[in-house]
PDB file of C-alpha atoms and ligand atoms in Angstrom:
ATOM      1  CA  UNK A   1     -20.469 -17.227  24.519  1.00 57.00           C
ATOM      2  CA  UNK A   2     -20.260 -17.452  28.296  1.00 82.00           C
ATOM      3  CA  UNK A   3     -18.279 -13.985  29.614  1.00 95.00           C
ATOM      4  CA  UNK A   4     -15.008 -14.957  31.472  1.00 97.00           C
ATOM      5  CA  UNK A   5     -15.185 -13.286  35.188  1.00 98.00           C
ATOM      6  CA  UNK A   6     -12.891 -11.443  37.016  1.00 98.00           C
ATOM      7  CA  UNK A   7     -13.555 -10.618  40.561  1.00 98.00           C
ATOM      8  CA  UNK A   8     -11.508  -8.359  42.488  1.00 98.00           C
ATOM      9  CA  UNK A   9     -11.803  -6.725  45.952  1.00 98.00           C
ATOM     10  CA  UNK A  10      -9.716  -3.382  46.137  1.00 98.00           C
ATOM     11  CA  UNK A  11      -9.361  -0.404  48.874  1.00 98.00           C
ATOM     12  CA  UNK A  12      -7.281   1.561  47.054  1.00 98.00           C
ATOM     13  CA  UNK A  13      -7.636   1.003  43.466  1.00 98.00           C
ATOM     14  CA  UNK A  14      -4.578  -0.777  42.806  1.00 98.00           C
ATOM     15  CA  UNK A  15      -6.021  -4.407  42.486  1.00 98.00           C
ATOM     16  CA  UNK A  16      -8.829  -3.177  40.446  1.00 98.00           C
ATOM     17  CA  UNK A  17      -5.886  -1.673  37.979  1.00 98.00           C
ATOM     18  CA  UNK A  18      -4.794  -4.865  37.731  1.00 98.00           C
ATOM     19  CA  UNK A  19      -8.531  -6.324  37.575  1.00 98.00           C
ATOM     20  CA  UNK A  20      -9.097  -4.125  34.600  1.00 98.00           C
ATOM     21  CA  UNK A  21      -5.690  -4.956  32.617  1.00 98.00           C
ATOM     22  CA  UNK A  22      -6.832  -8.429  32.953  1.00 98.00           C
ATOM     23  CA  UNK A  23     -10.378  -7.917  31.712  1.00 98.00           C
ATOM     24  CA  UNK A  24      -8.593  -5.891  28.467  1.00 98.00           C
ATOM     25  CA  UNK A  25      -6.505  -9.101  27.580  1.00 98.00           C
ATOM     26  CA  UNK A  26      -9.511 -11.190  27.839  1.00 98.00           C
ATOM     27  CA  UNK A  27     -11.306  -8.801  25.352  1.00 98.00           C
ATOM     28  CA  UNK A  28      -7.753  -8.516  23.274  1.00 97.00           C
ATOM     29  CA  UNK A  29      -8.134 -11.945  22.666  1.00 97.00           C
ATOM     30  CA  UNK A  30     -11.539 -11.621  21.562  1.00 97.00           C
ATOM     31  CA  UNK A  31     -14.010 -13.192  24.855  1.00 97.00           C
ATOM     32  CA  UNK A  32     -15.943 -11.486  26.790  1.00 97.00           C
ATOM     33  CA  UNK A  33     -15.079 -10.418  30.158  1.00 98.00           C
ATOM     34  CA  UNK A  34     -16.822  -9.563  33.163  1.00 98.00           C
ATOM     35  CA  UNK A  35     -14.887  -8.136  35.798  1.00 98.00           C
ATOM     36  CA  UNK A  36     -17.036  -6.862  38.976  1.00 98.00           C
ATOM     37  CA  UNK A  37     -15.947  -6.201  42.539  1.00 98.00           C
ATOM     38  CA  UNK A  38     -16.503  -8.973  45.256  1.00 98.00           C
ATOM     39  CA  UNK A  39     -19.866  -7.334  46.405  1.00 97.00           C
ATOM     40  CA  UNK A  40     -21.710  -7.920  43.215  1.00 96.00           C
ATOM     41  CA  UNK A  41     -19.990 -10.848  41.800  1.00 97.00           C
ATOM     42  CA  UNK A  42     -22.208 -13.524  40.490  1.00 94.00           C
ATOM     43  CA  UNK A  43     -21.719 -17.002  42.358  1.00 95.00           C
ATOM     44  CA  UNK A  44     -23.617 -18.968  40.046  1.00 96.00           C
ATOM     45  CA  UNK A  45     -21.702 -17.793  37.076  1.00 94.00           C
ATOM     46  CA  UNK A  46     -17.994 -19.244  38.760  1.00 96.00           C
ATOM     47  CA  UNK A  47     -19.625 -22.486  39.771  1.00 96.00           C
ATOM     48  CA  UNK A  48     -20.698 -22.755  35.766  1.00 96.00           C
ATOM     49  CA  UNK A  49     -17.295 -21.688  34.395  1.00 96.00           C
ATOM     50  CA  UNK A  50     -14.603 -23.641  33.826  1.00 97.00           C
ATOM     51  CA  UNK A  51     -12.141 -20.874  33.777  1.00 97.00           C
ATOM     52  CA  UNK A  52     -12.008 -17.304  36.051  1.00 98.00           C
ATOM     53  CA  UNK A  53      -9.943 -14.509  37.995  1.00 98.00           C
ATOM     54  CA  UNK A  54      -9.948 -14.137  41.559  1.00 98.00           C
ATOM     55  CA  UNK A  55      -7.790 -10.690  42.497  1.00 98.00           C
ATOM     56  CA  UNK A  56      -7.150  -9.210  46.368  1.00 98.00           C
ATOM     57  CA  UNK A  57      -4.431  -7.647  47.891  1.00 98.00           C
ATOM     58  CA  UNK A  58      -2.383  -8.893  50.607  1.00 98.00           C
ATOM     59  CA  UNK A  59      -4.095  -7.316  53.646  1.00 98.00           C
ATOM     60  CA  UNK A  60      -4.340  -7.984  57.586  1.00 96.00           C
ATOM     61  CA  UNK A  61      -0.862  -9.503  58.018  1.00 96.00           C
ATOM     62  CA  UNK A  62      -0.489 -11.351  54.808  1.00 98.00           C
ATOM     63  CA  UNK A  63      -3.800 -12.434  54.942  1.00 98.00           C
ATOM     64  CA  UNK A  64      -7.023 -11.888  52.070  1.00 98.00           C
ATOM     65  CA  UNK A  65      -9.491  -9.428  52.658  1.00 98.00           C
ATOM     66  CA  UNK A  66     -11.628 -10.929  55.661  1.00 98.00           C
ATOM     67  CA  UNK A  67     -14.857  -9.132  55.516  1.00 98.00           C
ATOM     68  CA  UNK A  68     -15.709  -9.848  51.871  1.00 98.00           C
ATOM     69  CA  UNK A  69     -12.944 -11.780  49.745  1.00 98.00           C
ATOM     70  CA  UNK A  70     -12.277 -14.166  52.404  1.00 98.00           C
ATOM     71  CA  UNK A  71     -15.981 -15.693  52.568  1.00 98.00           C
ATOM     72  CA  UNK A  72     -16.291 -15.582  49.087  1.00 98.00           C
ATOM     73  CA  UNK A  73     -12.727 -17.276  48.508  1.00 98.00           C
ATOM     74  CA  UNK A  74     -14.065 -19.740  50.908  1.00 98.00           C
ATOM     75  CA  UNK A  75     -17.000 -20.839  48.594  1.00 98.00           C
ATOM     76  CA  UNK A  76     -15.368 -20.986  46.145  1.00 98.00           C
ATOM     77  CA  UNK A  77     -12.979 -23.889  47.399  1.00 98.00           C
ATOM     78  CA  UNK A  78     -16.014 -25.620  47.765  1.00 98.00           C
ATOM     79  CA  UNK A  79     -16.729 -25.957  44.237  1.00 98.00           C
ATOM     80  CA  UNK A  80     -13.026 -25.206  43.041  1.00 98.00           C
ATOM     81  CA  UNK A  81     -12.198 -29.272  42.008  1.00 98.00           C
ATOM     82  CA  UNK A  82     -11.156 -29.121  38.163  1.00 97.00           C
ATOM     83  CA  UNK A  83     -11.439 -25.382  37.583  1.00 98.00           C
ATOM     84  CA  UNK A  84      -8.468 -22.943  35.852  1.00 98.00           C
ATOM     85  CA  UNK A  85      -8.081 -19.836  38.171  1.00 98.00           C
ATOM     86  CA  UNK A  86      -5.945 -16.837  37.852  1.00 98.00           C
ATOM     87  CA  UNK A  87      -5.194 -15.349  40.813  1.00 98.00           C
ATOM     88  CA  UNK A  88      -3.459 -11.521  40.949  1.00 98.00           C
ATOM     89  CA  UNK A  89      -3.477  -8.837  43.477  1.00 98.00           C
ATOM     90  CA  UNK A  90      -1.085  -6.096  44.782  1.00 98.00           C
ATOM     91  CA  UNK A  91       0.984  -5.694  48.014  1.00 98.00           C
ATOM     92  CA  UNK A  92       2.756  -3.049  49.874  1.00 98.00           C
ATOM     93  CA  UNK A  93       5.732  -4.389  51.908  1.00 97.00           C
ATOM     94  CA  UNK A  94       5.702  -7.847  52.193  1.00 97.00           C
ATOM     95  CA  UNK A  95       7.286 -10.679  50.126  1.00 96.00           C
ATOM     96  CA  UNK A  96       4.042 -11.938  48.823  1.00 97.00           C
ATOM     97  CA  UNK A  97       3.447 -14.612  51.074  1.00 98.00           C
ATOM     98  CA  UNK A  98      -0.523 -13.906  50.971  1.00 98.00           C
ATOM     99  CA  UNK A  99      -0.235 -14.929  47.162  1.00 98.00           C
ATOM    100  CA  UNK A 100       1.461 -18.192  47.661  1.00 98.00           C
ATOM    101  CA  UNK A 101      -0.488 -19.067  50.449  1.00 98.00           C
ATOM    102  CA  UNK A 102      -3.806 -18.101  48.473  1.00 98.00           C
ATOM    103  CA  UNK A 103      -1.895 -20.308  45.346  1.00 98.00           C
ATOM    104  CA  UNK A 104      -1.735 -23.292  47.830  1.00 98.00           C
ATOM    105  CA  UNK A 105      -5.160 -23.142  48.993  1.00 98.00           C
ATOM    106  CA  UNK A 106      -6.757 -23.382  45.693  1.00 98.00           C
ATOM    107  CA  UNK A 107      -4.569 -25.797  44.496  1.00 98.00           C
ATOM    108  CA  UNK A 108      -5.445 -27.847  47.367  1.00 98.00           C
ATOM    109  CA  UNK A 109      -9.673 -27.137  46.540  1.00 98.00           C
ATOM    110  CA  UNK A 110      -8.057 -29.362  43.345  1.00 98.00           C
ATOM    111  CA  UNK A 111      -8.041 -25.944  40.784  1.00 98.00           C
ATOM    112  CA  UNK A 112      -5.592 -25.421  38.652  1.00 98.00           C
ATOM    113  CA  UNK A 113      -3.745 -22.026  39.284  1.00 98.00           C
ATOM    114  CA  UNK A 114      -2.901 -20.264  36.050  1.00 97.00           C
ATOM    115  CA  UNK A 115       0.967 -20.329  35.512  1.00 96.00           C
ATOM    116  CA  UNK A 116       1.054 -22.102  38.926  1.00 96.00           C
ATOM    117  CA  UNK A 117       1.770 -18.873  41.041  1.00 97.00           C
ATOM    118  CA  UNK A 118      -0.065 -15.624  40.907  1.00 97.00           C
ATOM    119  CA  UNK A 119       0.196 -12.219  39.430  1.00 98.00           C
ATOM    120  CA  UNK A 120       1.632  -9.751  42.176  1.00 98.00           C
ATOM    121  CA  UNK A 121       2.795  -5.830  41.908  1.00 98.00           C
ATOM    122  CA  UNK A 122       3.874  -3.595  44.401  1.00 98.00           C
ATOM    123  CA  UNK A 123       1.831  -0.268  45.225  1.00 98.00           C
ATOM    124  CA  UNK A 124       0.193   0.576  42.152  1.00 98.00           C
ATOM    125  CA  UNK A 125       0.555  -1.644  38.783  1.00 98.00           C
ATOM    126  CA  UNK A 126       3.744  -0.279  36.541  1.00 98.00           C
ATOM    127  CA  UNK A 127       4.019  -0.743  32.794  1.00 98.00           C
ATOM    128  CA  UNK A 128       5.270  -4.660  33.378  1.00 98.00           C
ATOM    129  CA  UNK A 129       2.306  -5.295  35.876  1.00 98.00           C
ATOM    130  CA  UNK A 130       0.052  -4.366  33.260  1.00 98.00           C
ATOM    131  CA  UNK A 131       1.534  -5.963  30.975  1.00 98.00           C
ATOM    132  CA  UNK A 132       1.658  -9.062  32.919  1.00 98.00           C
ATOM    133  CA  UNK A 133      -2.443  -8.805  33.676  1.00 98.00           C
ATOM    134  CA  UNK A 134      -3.047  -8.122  30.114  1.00 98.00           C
ATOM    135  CA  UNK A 135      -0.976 -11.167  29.659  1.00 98.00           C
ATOM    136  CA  UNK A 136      -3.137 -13.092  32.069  1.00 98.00           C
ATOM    137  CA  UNK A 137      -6.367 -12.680  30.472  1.00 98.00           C
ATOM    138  CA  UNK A 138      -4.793 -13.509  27.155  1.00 97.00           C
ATOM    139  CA  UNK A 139      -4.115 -17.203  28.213  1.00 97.00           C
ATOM    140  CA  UNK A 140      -7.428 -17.009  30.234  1.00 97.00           C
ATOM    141  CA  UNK A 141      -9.034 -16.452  27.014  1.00 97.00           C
ATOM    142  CA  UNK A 142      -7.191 -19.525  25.164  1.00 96.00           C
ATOM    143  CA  UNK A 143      -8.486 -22.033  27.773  1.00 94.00           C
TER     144      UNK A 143
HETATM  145  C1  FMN B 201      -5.078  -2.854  56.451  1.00 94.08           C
HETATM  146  C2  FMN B 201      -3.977  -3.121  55.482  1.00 94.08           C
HETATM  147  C3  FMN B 201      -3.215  -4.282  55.625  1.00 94.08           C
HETATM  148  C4  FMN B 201      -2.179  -4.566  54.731  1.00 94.08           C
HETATM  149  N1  FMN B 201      -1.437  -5.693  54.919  1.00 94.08           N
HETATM  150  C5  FMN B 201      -0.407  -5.952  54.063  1.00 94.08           C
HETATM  151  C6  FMN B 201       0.392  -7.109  54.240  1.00 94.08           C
HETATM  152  O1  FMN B 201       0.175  -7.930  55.133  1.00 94.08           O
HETATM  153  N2  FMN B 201       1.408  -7.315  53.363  1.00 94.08           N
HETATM  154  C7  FMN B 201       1.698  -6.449  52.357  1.00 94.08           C
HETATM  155  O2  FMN B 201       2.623  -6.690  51.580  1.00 94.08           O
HETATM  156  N3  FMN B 201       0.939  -5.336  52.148  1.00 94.08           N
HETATM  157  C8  FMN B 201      -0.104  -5.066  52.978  1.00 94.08           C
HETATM  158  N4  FMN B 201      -0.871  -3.962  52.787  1.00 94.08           N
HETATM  159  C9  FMN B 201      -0.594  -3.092  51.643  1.00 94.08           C
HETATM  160  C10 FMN B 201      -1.569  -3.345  50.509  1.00 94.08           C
HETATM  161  O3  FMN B 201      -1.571  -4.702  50.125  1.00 94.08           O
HETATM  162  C11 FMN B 201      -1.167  -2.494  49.293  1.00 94.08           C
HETATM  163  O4  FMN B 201      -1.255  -1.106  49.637  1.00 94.08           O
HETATM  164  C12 FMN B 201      -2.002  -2.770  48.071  1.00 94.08           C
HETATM  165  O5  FMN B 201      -1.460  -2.043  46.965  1.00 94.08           O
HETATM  166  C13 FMN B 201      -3.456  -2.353  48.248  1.00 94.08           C
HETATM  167  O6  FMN B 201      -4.167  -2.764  47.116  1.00 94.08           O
HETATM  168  P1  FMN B 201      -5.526  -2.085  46.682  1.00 94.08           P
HETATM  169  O7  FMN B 201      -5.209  -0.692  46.144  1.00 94.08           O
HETATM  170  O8  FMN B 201      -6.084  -2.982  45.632  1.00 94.08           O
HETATM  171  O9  FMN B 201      -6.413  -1.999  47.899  1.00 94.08           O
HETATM  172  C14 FMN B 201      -1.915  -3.668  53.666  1.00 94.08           C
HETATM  173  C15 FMN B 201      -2.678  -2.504  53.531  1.00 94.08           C
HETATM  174  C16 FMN B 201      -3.696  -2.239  54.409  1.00 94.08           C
HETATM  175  C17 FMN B 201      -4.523  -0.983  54.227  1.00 94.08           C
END
C-alpha cells in the first residue's frame, strides 16, 4: 500500500502542526502517511499518486513560500491534471487570500482541490484546526 504524502514548508512550526494533524487522520483511518518538509519531499512519489497534501503558509504578501514551496508548487502543476490535493497552511493577518489563490491555481493545473477550498488557521492550530486537519486526512484516506 502506497503511503499518502503530505508536504509542508513551515518557519515557525505552525504549518507543520497542521502537517502532522493531517498525517494522524490519514493513519486514523488506517493508510499510511508520509508527511516530510518541502526539502526532502519525494517528487516521484506525487507524480505516482493519485491523491496528496500540499501545506504552506501565507508568506511574502499573500504569496507561497518563494525559495522552496513555490518551485516545487510549480512542478507540481505540471503534472497536477486529474489528481485530488489537499491544500492547508496557516496565516497571521490576512484574510487568506494566499489560500484561494493557491486553490485557483491548482484547480486550473486540472486537480481537484479537496473540499474545493483549503484548510487555513490563524497563528498556531487551535483545537478546531486540528480537528479540521485530522479531518482532512480522514477523507484523504477514503479516496
Ligand atoms: C516573512 C513573512 C511574511 C508573511 N506574510 C503573511 C501574509 O502575507 N499574510 C498573512 O496572513 N500572514 C503572513 N505571515 C504570517 C504567517 O503566515 C503566520 O505567522 C503563519 O502562522 C506562519 O506559519 P508557520 O509557523 O508554518 O511558518 C507572514 C510571516 C512572515 C514571517
Amino acid at each position: 500500500m502506497s503511503k499518502i504524502q503530505v508536504v509542508y514548508w513551515t518557519q515557525s512550526g505552525n504549518t507543520q502542526a497542521m502537517a502532522e494533524a493531517v498525517g494522524r487522520g490519514i493513519e486514523a483511518a488506517g493508510k499510511e502517511a508520509e508527511v516530510v518538509d518541502v526539502s526532502t519531499a519525494d517528487m516521484d512519489a506525487l507524480k505516482a499518486s493519485s491523491v496528496f497534501a500540499m501545506g504552506c503558509p501565507a508568506m511574502g504578501a499573500e504569496v507561497l513560500e518563494e525559495g522552496e514551496m513555490e518551485p516545487f508548487v510549480e512542478e507540481v502543476e505540471g503534472f497536477a491534471a486529474g489528481k485530488k490535493i489537499a491544500l492547508f497552511g496557516s496565516y497571521g493577518w490576512g484574510d487568506g487570500q494566499w489560500m484561494r489563490d493557491w486553490v485557483d491555481r491548482m484547480t486550473s493545473a486540472g486537480a481537484t482541490v479537496v473540499n474545493g477550498e483549503g484548510v487555513i488557521c490563524q497563528e498556531a492550530p487551535d483545537d478546531d484546526a486540528v480537528a479540521a486537519c485530522e479531518s482532512l486526512g480522514k477523507q484523504l484516506a477514503g479516496m
